[in-house]
C-alpha cells in the first residue's frame, strides 16, 4: 500500500467508499461542501447514489430511506445544517438505523451539539473526532462498522482544518469483524406473509396492538449503556508523570501535541489527553491520566463545552481550567490563533505559572 | 306461484331496521393483519387505506411494496398493514421514500401522509420529490384538519371552515388561503400522474381506487412521480355527527379541493378547470332535463 497526498475531504470520501457506502445525500455548506462534491463525483461511478438534496432536512430523510433498505448510507453538514437535521437524527436513532454522519464543523463550538444532540428524546450517537487525515480515514471505516454493529448513528466530528488539509495517507481497508445479515431491512418481499417489517421509531411492532413504550425505551437505553461502556477511545501522550495535563480533541489536539513535545524536550512535565470518542467520553482513562496532575487545562475552541465532561471525569481531584476560547481568522472559519503552537505554548505556560511557575 | 307459499318479508323503509344486517362476507383485505383499529367511527382513512391495499394487491405488488408512513391517526396502521413499512416524521416521507427507491428500484414505493404532514410541514419535500421525477407514489389523506391533535387548522382547511384554532371559521385576511396541493404538483416536469379522489360515497371510492391504480402504474412503468390526494371524513376533527361526515366533506371540502384527474398522459389541468368542466356538465345535464347533476 503506497501513500497518497490527499485533501482531507477527498480522503474521507474515499474511505467511505472503501467501507462500501452506497448512498450519500447532502446540501452544500462550508466546510462540508467538498465532501459532498467528492461523493457526487465518486459514488455514481462506483454504482452508488449521491443526491444533491434540496435541504438538510431532505438529505437526512433520503439517507433514512436508503438505510431502511439495508444499504450503507451517510449524510452530513456543518453545525448549522446538522441543527436542521436534529429531529430526524433522533428518530433514526430510535428506529435503530445505522446512519453515518459527517459533521464537518467550522470549529469546535458544536461539541455540545455533537455529543448531546439537539433532537428530542433519549438518544445517543457515537461521536469520533479524528485529529489528522490518516486517522479520519480509519475512523470513517470504523464508523460504518460501528453503526451497523450497534444499529445506531455514528458521527465523525471533523472541522475546517481537517477537511481542507492535504496530507499523505494510506487508504488501507481496516480489518474488522464480520457483521450479521440485516434481517430487519425492508425489501418488500415479505408483504402478505404476515412477517412484513416495520422500521418504527415509535416502538410500534407489526401485529402488536398498541405500544409498550417502557419495554421499547428500556431496550434502547440498555443498548446505549453498553455502547457507553465499550466504545470509549482516547490517546494519552506523556501523561504518566505530568503535573499539567492538557485535554484537547480533533485538529487542535495536533497543535497541542507539538507544544507538549516541545516543553517535554525542555524538561517541563506536561502531557496531552485526547478523547477520540467524544461520546462516550473516555472519563475513566482521563481520570487515570490526571491522577498525578496538579492541574488540568482544557484547550478547546469554544466558550467551554468539553470542560463539563472533563470536570465530571476529574471529579474535583485537580483544578480544571479553560485555556481555549474562540479562535477566528478573517475567513471566519476558525483557523486562527489557536492553531499557532506559539499561542498554545503561551497559554500552557500561563496555566503552569498559575500554580507556581514553570519547572 | 302457489297460494300457500309464505309471503316474502317486507322491509320497512320508513325507519332504521331493529337489527343490524348480517355480514354477508368477509371483507378484510389480505394485506391487513387484523381488523382492529383505533380510528373513530365514520373516519374516512380506513376506507382509503383499504383501497390502497387492494390496488397494491391487484397490481401484483404485494411482495414488492414498501410504504413510508407519515404522522397522523393512520400511523396506528403501521402495526397492521402487512407490507414492509418505514415510519417517518411529519413531512419527511417523500424524502425517505426517495432514498429507499434509489436503493431498491424494483420495489413499489408509496407514502401515506395527512394534510398537516404533507402540505404544512412537508410542502417542499413533496414538491421537490415531484420535480425530481422520483419514481414514487405519494398518497395524501386530506381531511382539512389535524385530526390527530383534535381538529386544528391545516394549510388545506377551506375558507369559513371552523376548526379548534379558527373558531369563527378560516378567514383569508387573518389565516391565509387554503393550498390546493395537487395544483402545485401537477404541472411540475417530474410529475407523471396527479389526481384527487374521495371516499365519501361508493362511486367516489371506486373512482379513487382506479386513480391509485393509475398512479402505481405510472411508477411501475417508470414514467416519474405520481400523486393521489384522497379526501377523507374526519367527523371528530370537524365536530360533526358521525353520520354527517360524508355530507360535510361534499359541501365543505369538495367544492374547494374538487375531485378529478389533474394530470395524466393526455392533459394537465387545474382544480379551477375541473370545477368549470363540472359546472358545464351540470348545465348541459340540466338542459337535457336530467335529474342528477353530473359528478
Ligand atoms: S380524528 Fe379524524 S382522522 Fe383521526 S381517526 Fe378520528 S375521524 Fe379519523
XYZ file of C-alpha atoms and ligand atoms in Angstrom:
662
model
C 0.000 0.000 0.000
C 1.504 3.298 -1.029
C 0.791 6.657 0.461
C -1.100 9.306 -1.484
C -1.289 13.024 -0.966
C -4.973 13.770 -0.491
C -7.124 16.598 0.784
C -8.954 15.592 3.986
C -12.405 15.714 2.373
C -11.326 13.533 -0.528
C -9.600 11.065 1.774
C -12.791 10.762 3.861
C -14.902 10.269 0.735
C -12.515 7.555 -0.468
C -12.613 5.904 2.962
C -16.421 5.905 2.859
C -16.304 4.122 -0.491
C -13.791 1.673 0.931
C -16.355 0.984 3.671
C -18.948 0.226 0.963
C -21.047 3.339 1.440
C -23.728 3.095 -1.292
C -25.766 6.198 -0.662
C -24.969 9.763 0.220
C -27.162 12.845 0.334
C -26.138 16.326 1.321
C -26.600 20.041 0.898
C -23.595 22.296 0.408
C -22.326 24.181 3.419
C -18.728 25.068 4.162
C -16.636 23.138 5.162
C -18.794 20.081 4.398
C -19.149 21.096 0.743
C -16.029 19.396 -0.605
C -17.024 16.072 0.897
C -20.360 16.334 -0.936
C -18.549 17.241 -4.161
C -16.265 14.227 -3.910
C -19.147 11.888 -3.131
C -21.185 13.283 -6.029
C -18.266 12.555 -8.315
C -17.235 9.170 -6.997
C -20.386 7.359 -5.825
C -22.246 7.082 -9.155
C -19.176 5.676 -10.876
C -18.975 3.052 -8.132
C -22.611 2.044 -8.647
C -23.922 4.038 -5.709
C -26.139 7.090 -5.476
C -25.339 10.612 -4.316
C -28.235 13.072 -4.239
C -27.780 16.790 -4.038
C -30.668 17.249 -1.650
C -32.731 20.426 -1.675
C -32.139 20.986 2.029
C -30.545 19.325 5.031
C -33.982 18.102 6.098
C -34.311 16.232 2.849
C -30.734 14.944 2.878
C -31.177 13.204 6.205
C -34.597 11.905 5.161
C -33.171 10.391 1.992
C -30.373 8.720 3.942
C -33.043 7.380 6.313
C -34.840 5.685 3.411
C -31.631 4.240 1.970
C -30.620 2.872 5.379
C -34.036 1.260 5.758
C -33.258 -0.935 2.755
C -30.068 -2.159 4.395
C -27.662 -0.049 2.346
C -24.731 1.679 3.962
C -25.684 5.333 3.795
C -24.365 8.623 5.083
C -25.110 12.298 5.185
C -23.562 15.263 6.896
C -23.213 19.002 7.121
C -21.694 21.562 9.387
C -23.212 22.504 12.752
C -25.814 24.858 11.290
C -27.054 22.231 8.831
C -26.993 19.488 11.432
C -29.164 21.654 13.649
C -31.817 21.356 10.926
C -31.420 17.572 10.864
C -31.786 17.031 14.587
C -35.383 15.863 14.555
C -34.609 13.105 12.061
C -31.326 12.238 13.753
C -33.108 11.378 16.975
C -35.867 9.452 15.179
C -33.338 7.495 13.122
C -31.595 6.570 16.357
C -34.846 5.293 17.814
C -35.628 3.401 14.632
C -32.161 1.823 15.108
C -30.833 2.691 11.674
C -27.057 2.726 11.156
C -26.502 6.238 9.835
C -23.031 7.706 9.459
C -22.988 11.481 9.864
C -20.052 13.560 8.700
C -20.046 16.582 10.924
C -17.574 18.884 9.249
C -17.790 21.661 11.788
C -16.402 25.139 11.302
C -14.531 24.804 14.557
C -15.184 23.187 17.886
C -18.178 25.144 19.061
C -20.507 22.319 18.071
C -19.135 19.996 20.754
C -22.324 20.088 22.807
C -24.480 19.685 19.713
C -22.453 16.665 18.614
C -22.255 14.919 21.961
C -25.666 15.782 23.430
C -27.608 16.383 20.252
C -30.379 18.886 19.824
C -33.114 16.437 18.992
C -35.937 15.160 21.127
C -35.990 12.163 23.389
C -33.361 9.955 24.956
C -30.854 9.257 22.254
C -27.121 8.890 21.851
C -24.715 8.943 18.941
C -21.216 7.599 18.933
C -19.012 10.583 18.096
C -15.475 10.092 16.784
C -13.082 13.018 16.424
C -10.040 12.377 14.229
C -7.086 14.687 14.650
C -5.462 14.064 11.273
C -6.376 12.816 7.832
C -4.929 9.325 8.286
C -6.941 8.863 11.434
C -10.021 10.229 9.646
C -9.633 7.515 7.002
C -9.555 4.846 9.684
C -12.322 6.283 11.852
C -14.568 6.696 8.801
C -14.327 2.977 8.090
C -14.797 2.219 11.769
C -17.846 4.496 11.851
C -19.668 2.439 9.207
C -18.772 -0.730 11.074
C -19.869 0.551 14.472
C -23.090 1.965 13.025
C -24.019 -1.475 11.680
C -22.788 -3.265 14.770
C -24.888 -1.154 17.142
C -27.656 -0.223 14.696
C -27.077 3.338 15.830
C -25.865 6.556 14.198
C -22.175 7.356 14.406
C -20.799 10.842 13.846
C -17.409 11.791 12.556
C -16.631 15.185 14.060
C -14.169 16.897 11.757
C -13.534 20.550 11.112
C -12.437 23.101 8.540
C -8.785 22.297 9.098
C -9.225 18.538 8.663
C -11.437 18.975 5.591
C -9.012 21.250 3.779
C -5.585 19.946 4.731
C -3.578 17.883 2.267
C -1.767 15.009 3.914
C -0.026 11.869 2.905
C -2.338 8.953 3.703
C -2.622 5.236 3.143
C -6.071 4.117 2.127
C -5.878 0.607 3.515
C -9.070 -1.280 4.322
C -9.449 -1.880 8.047
C -9.635 -5.467 9.182
C -12.972 -5.509 11.005
C -15.030 -8.416 12.344
C -17.909 -9.776 10.245
C -21.387 -8.412 10.923
C -24.706 -10.263 10.952
C -27.087 -10.067 7.976
C -29.515 -7.148 8.078
C -32.633 -9.257 8.555
C -34.512 -6.148 9.582
C -34.060 -4.260 6.289
C -37.123 -3.625 4.117
C -37.185 -5.108 0.627
C -40.942 -5.578 0.187
C -40.627 -9.321 -0.262
C -42.425 -10.269 2.952
C -45.617 -8.362 2.113
C -48.691 -10.530 2.678
C -46.711 -13.197 4.531
C -47.679 -11.976 8.000
C -43.988 -11.323 8.647
C -43.577 -7.970 6.924
C -41.335 -5.441 8.638
C -41.920 -2.174 10.405
C -38.968 0.159 10.916
C -40.520 2.302 13.542
C -39.098 4.974 15.854
C -42.243 4.966 17.979
C -41.842 1.412 19.234
C -44.772 0.048 17.232
C -44.360 -3.558 16.196
C -46.019 -5.476 13.380
C -49.019 -7.448 14.531
C -48.941 -5.983 18.036
C -51.843 -3.960 19.301
C -50.797 -0.667 20.838
C -47.288 0.052 22.032
C -45.270 -0.781 25.076
C -43.176 2.373 25.430
C -41.459 1.207 28.582
C -40.150 -2.017 27.060
C -39.002 -0.165 23.941
C -37.269 2.530 25.991
C -35.541 0.067 28.299
C -34.194 -1.914 25.365
C -32.724 1.176 23.680
C -31.408 2.562 26.932
C -29.624 -0.680 27.721
C -28.035 -0.608 24.292
C -26.817 2.934 24.828
C -25.415 1.915 28.206
C -23.479 -0.929 26.573
C -22.216 1.470 23.890
C -21.066 3.860 26.603
C -19.135 1.105 28.360
C -17.457 -0.419 25.331
C -16.784 2.324 22.821
C -14.551 4.749 24.715
C -11.436 5.695 22.793
C -8.588 8.030 23.673
C -4.908 8.788 23.310
C -2.801 9.694 26.353
C 0.550 11.266 25.470
C 3.234 11.872 28.101
C 0.651 11.876 30.884
C 2.339 9.376 33.263
C 4.265 11.910 35.350
C 2.598 15.081 34.070
C 1.960 17.890 36.505
C -0.224 19.604 33.958
C -2.485 17.553 31.672
C -3.837 19.324 28.623
C -7.122 17.955 27.286
C -7.812 18.684 23.629
C -9.568 16.932 20.731
C -9.632 16.947 16.926
C -7.305 19.114 14.866
C -6.492 21.324 17.807
C -5.005 18.355 19.667
C -2.291 18.049 16.987
C -1.046 21.533 17.776
C -1.246 20.876 21.494
C 0.785 17.715 20.957
C 3.630 19.609 19.304
C 3.649 22.078 22.212
C 3.790 19.174 24.690
C 6.710 17.658 22.765
C 8.487 20.989 22.765
C 8.007 21.527 26.501
C 8.924 17.921 27.336
C 12.188 18.396 25.447
C 12.814 21.296 27.812
C 12.044 19.085 30.819
C 8.621 20.511 31.588
C 6.226 17.828 32.864
C 3.165 18.346 30.700
C 1.029 15.716 28.974
C -1.802 15.592 26.470
C -5.001 13.651 26.844
C -7.021 13.403 23.631
C -10.530 11.961 23.667
C -11.044 10.195 20.323
C -14.621 9.282 21.166
C -16.372 12.456 22.299
C -19.355 10.313 23.210
C -18.834 8.123 25.088
C -16.340 10.449 26.746
C -13.355 8.400 27.965
C -13.785 9.527 31.562
C -12.094 6.595 33.348
C -8.971 6.960 31.197
C -8.836 10.711 31.762
C -9.326 10.218 35.481
C -6.343 7.851 35.410
C -4.215 10.157 33.243
C -4.915 13.112 35.510
C -4.468 11.162 38.743
C -0.981 12.567 39.415
C -1.556 16.001 37.877
C -1.848 19.154 39.902
C -3.792 20.902 37.213
C -5.867 20.056 34.125
C -6.045 22.560 31.261
C -8.817 22.218 28.713
C -7.896 23.544 25.288
C -10.956 23.781 23.090
C -12.103 26.212 20.506
C -15.273 27.395 22.160
C -16.574 29.054 25.265
C -16.112 25.934 27.374
C -18.170 22.937 26.299
C -15.970 19.855 26.690
C -14.819 21.262 30.015
C -18.046 19.921 31.561
C -17.101 16.370 30.576
C -13.531 16.909 31.772
C -14.737 18.145 35.151
C -17.029 15.135 35.511
C -14.098 12.842 34.711
C -11.653 14.533 37.076
C -14.314 14.924 39.769
C -12.558 17.632 41.751
C -9.276 15.780 42.216
C -7.422 18.586 40.444
C -8.390 22.097 39.370
C -9.723 22.142 35.815
C -9.404 25.348 33.861
C -10.177 26.502 30.341
C -7.236 27.719 28.254
C -9.057 27.775 24.923
C -11.562 30.178 23.517
C -12.800 31.380 20.197
C -10.186 31.185 17.517
C -11.114 33.019 14.392
C -9.451 34.400 11.343
C -10.600 36.799 8.642
C -12.247 33.974 6.717
C -14.350 33.229 9.758
C -13.730 29.510 9.781
C -11.754 29.176 12.928
C -8.244 28.621 11.677
C -6.903 31.371 13.852
C -4.661 31.958 16.846
C -5.201 28.600 18.499
C -3.691 26.834 15.529
C -0.370 28.555 16.234
C 1.779 26.442 18.592
C 3.367 29.623 19.963
C -0.034 30.846 21.144
C -0.881 27.472 22.681
C 2.503 27.443 24.408
C 1.825 30.874 25.851
C -1.481 29.681 27.309
C 0.016 26.448 28.661
C 2.816 28.389 30.302
C 0.287 30.728 31.865
C -1.534 27.711 33.269
C 1.720 26.333 34.640
C 2.618 29.706 36.131
C -0.757 29.882 37.816
C 0.331 27.110 40.124
C 3.824 28.379 40.803
C 5.810 28.735 37.610
C 7.438 26.538 35.007
C 9.921 23.992 36.403
C -96.703 -19.494 -7.788
C -98.982 -21.417 -5.429
C -101.080 -19.526 -2.900
C -99.798 -21.384 0.175
C -96.286 -20.083 -0.192
C -95.315 -17.666 2.644
C -95.345 -14.027 1.681
C -91.859 -12.523 1.242
C -90.714 -10.485 4.263
C -91.409 -6.800 3.950
C -88.521 -4.458 4.580
C -89.604 -1.317 6.419
C -88.088 1.696 4.733
C -89.571 4.407 6.943
C -87.336 3.658 9.949
C -83.982 2.031 10.627
C -84.029 -1.769 10.989
C -84.333 -3.062 14.519
C -81.487 -5.482 13.980
C -78.237 -4.804 12.154
C -77.898 -6.534 8.807
C -75.913 -9.723 8.937
C -72.483 -9.602 7.404
C -72.612 -11.328 4.087
C -68.953 -11.936 3.510
C -65.524 -11.453 4.926
C -64.098 -8.157 3.715
C -60.677 -7.998 5.292
C -58.045 -7.324 2.612
C -55.277 -9.891 2.613
C -52.695 -7.182 3.319
C -54.282 -6.262 6.638
C -53.092 -8.375 9.569
C -56.177 -7.833 11.694
C -59.295 -5.742 11.696
C -58.851 -3.877 14.935
C -58.091 -0.219 14.632
C -58.382 2.762 16.901
C -59.792 5.211 14.386
C -63.058 6.994 15.047
C -66.383 5.718 13.680
C -67.042 7.416 10.372
C -63.375 8.144 9.695
C -62.514 8.017 6.007
C -58.958 6.817 6.491
C -59.657 3.073 6.874
C -61.574 3.132 3.585
C -58.723 4.955 1.842
C -56.175 2.516 3.230
C -58.297 -0.410 2.189
C -58.451 0.685 -1.452
C -54.730 1.408 -1.349
C -54.049 -2.173 -0.211
C -56.480 -3.554 -2.776
C -54.747 -1.617 -5.557
C -51.348 -2.945 -4.482
C -52.691 -6.482 -4.373
C -54.459 -6.231 -7.728
C -51.312 -4.984 -9.431
C -49.398 -7.964 -8.073
C -47.139 -5.780 -5.947
C -47.870 -7.274 -2.513
C -44.396 -8.775 -2.447
C -42.533 -5.759 -3.696
C -44.193 -2.848 -1.912
C -42.543 -0.601 0.647
C -44.633 2.035 2.370
C -43.426 5.135 4.166
C -45.975 6.309 6.705
C -46.244 9.862 7.931
C -47.657 11.113 11.214
C -51.380 11.109 11.788
C -54.188 8.926 13.029
C -53.322 6.301 10.386
C -49.877 5.889 11.971
C -51.528 3.179 14.095
C -51.792 1.139 10.886
C -48.027 0.552 10.820
C -48.614 -2.451 13.052
C -51.476 -3.881 10.999
C -50.599 -3.328 7.318
C -48.915 -6.467 6.046
C -46.411 -4.721 3.780
C -42.890 -3.572 4.629
C -43.123 -0.163 6.249
C -40.922 2.671 7.410
C -42.414 5.125 9.867
C -41.245 8.641 9.025
C -41.655 12.026 10.623
C -44.093 14.778 9.689
C -43.350 15.900 6.173
C -40.347 13.678 5.545
C -41.990 10.675 3.875
C -41.235 11.700 0.253
C -37.523 12.075 1.062
C -37.434 8.770 2.919
C -39.216 7.106 0.012
C -36.655 8.672 -2.345
C -33.729 7.095 -0.512
C -35.457 3.715 -0.362
C -36.465 3.781 -4.029
C -32.955 4.691 -5.177
C -31.588 1.663 -3.331
C -34.451 -0.664 -4.318
C -35.653 0.496 -7.752
C -37.621 -2.733 -8.244
C -39.906 -2.030 -5.291
C -43.196 -0.156 -5.410
C -42.649 2.806 -3.096
C -45.618 4.632 -1.656
C -46.054 7.229 1.040
C -49.105 7.852 3.170
C -49.405 11.328 4.647
C -52.064 13.609 6.026
C -52.631 17.215 5.001
C -50.870 18.595 8.079
C -47.985 16.267 7.380
C -47.605 16.838 3.651
C -48.974 20.313 2.988
C -47.972 22.102 6.186
C -44.723 20.631 7.325
C -43.571 18.743 4.251
C -44.633 21.033 1.422
C -41.178 21.488 -0.010
C -40.301 17.813 0.284
C -43.233 16.610 -1.792
C -42.701 19.369 -4.365
C -39.013 18.612 -4.771
C -39.675 14.888 -4.967
C -42.211 15.530 -7.716
C -39.899 17.944 -9.528
C -37.100 15.379 -9.407
C -39.449 12.923 -11.064
C -38.726 10.432 -8.342
C -40.447 7.130 -9.153
C -42.549 7.013 -6.007
C -46.270 7.440 -5.359
C -47.293 9.901 -2.673
C -50.762 9.461 -1.237
C -52.317 12.331 0.672
C -55.229 11.708 3.023
C -56.785 15.177 3.130
C -59.468 15.878 5.706
C -58.714 19.578 6.032
C -57.717 19.389 9.701
C -55.104 17.974 12.017
C -57.301 15.043 13.068
C -54.864 13.501 15.494
C -54.318 16.641 17.558
C -58.063 17.147 17.790
C -59.220 19.272 14.872
C -56.891 22.166 14.190
C -56.482 24.231 11.036
C -54.118 22.981 8.341
C -52.927 24.519 5.091
C -55.848 22.830 3.273
C -58.623 23.992 5.646
C -61.205 25.753 3.489
C -62.279 29.372 3.953
C -65.035 29.567 6.506
C -64.234 26.140 7.918
C -64.376 26.090 11.711
C -61.536 24.352 13.478
C -60.170 24.443 17.002
C -57.839 27.283 16.087
C -60.071 29.044 13.605
C -63.173 29.090 15.776
C -65.110 31.616 13.728
C -64.134 29.911 10.507
C -60.971 30.278 8.456
C -60.695 33.907 7.437
C -58.483 34.631 4.431
C -57.472 38.039 5.779
C -56.340 36.561 9.061
C -55.401 32.916 8.385
C -54.497 32.995 4.726
C -55.844 30.852 1.912
C -56.033 27.080 1.587
C -53.432 25.397 -0.606
C -54.611 23.090 -3.355
C -51.544 20.928 -3.283
C -52.488 18.993 -6.414
C -52.341 22.216 -8.431
C -48.761 22.766 -7.329
C -47.678 19.193 -8.027
C -49.426 18.502 -11.334
C -47.573 20.992 -13.587
C -44.095 20.003 -12.393
C -41.968 18.358 -15.039
C -41.301 15.230 -12.996
C -44.980 14.531 -12.305
C -46.452 11.773 -14.466
C -49.809 11.445 -12.759
C -51.790 13.520 -10.252
C -55.381 13.061 -9.150
C -57.770 13.974 -6.380
C -60.389 11.475 -5.251
C -62.638 10.986 -2.280
C -64.147 8.239 -0.149
C -67.397 9.890 0.919
C -69.658 7.728 -1.250
C -69.442 4.409 -3.033
C -68.974 5.886 -6.518
C -66.077 8.034 -5.291
C -64.435 5.054 -3.618
C -64.469 3.129 -6.903
C -63.075 6.104 -8.851
C -60.383 6.780 -6.269
C -59.212 3.201 -6.332
C -58.819 3.482 -10.100
C -56.731 6.634 -9.526
C -54.466 4.745 -7.137
C -54.004 2.010 -9.722
C -53.121 4.539 -12.415
C -50.654 6.248 -10.084
C -48.933 2.972 -9.282
C -48.888 2.046 -12.945
C -47.123 5.327 -13.719
C -44.469 4.366 -11.181
C -44.157 0.782 -12.410
C -43.783 1.999 -15.980
C -41.014 4.353 -14.886
C -42.871 7.467 -16.032
C -41.970 9.512 -12.990
C -43.632 10.831 -9.857
C -47.261 10.088 -9.112
C -49.660 11.611 -6.635
C -53.134 10.791 -5.371
C -54.949 13.024 -2.931
C -57.904 11.382 -1.186
C -60.472 13.498 0.627
C -61.397 11.652 3.816
C -64.001 12.202 6.506
C -62.954 13.343 9.966
C -66.239 13.774 11.870
C -64.309 14.008 15.128
C -61.991 16.778 13.964
C -64.845 18.569 12.218
C -67.113 18.347 15.289
C -69.998 16.991 13.251
C -72.105 13.891 13.988
C -70.593 10.734 12.509
C -73.388 10.255 10.011
C -72.932 13.792 8.666
C -69.293 13.257 7.732
C -69.867 12.434 4.051
C -72.193 15.449 3.585
C -69.733 17.779 5.302
C -66.991 16.526 3.003
C -69.207 17.005 -0.055
C -70.323 20.500 0.972
C -67.239 21.948 2.634
C -64.086 20.279 1.334
C -65.001 19.085 -2.124
C -66.087 22.452 -3.580
C -62.548 23.711 -2.913
C -60.482 20.560 -3.360
C -62.539 19.373 -6.293
C -62.062 15.773 -7.372
C -60.781 14.556 -10.705
C -57.574 13.821 -12.589
C -55.247 16.806 -12.622
C -52.538 15.228 -14.732
C -52.411 12.080 -16.812
C -50.833 11.031 -20.097
C -53.257 13.241 -22.055
C -53.531 16.516 -20.179
C -52.704 18.676 -17.193
C -55.448 20.835 -15.712
C -56.048 22.888 -12.592
C -58.731 22.355 -9.986
C -60.424 25.507 -11.352
C -60.659 23.861 -14.765
C -62.124 20.703 -13.215
C -64.709 22.876 -11.470
C -65.558 24.675 -14.739
C -65.844 21.386 -16.627
C -68.140 20.057 -13.919
C -70.299 23.188 -13.976
C -70.579 22.940 -17.755
C -71.595 19.284 -17.493
C -74.205 20.158 -14.891
C -75.648 22.892 -17.110
C -75.774 20.502 -20.029
C -77.461 17.819 -17.946
C -79.994 20.337 -16.642
C -80.726 21.427 -20.201
C -81.390 17.773 -21.086
C -83.748 17.592 -18.118
C -81.670 15.091 -16.244
C -82.482 14.963 -12.562
C -78.993 14.239 -11.220
C -76.188 16.700 -11.878
C -73.044 15.093 -13.175
C -70.314 14.476 -10.664
S -59.612 12.180 14.445
Fe -60.415 12.255 12.380
S -58.800 11.408 11.058
Fe -58.365 10.802 13.181
S -59.304 8.779 13.423
Fe -60.783 10.286 14.145
S -62.031 10.721 12.353
Fe -60.183 9.715 11.614
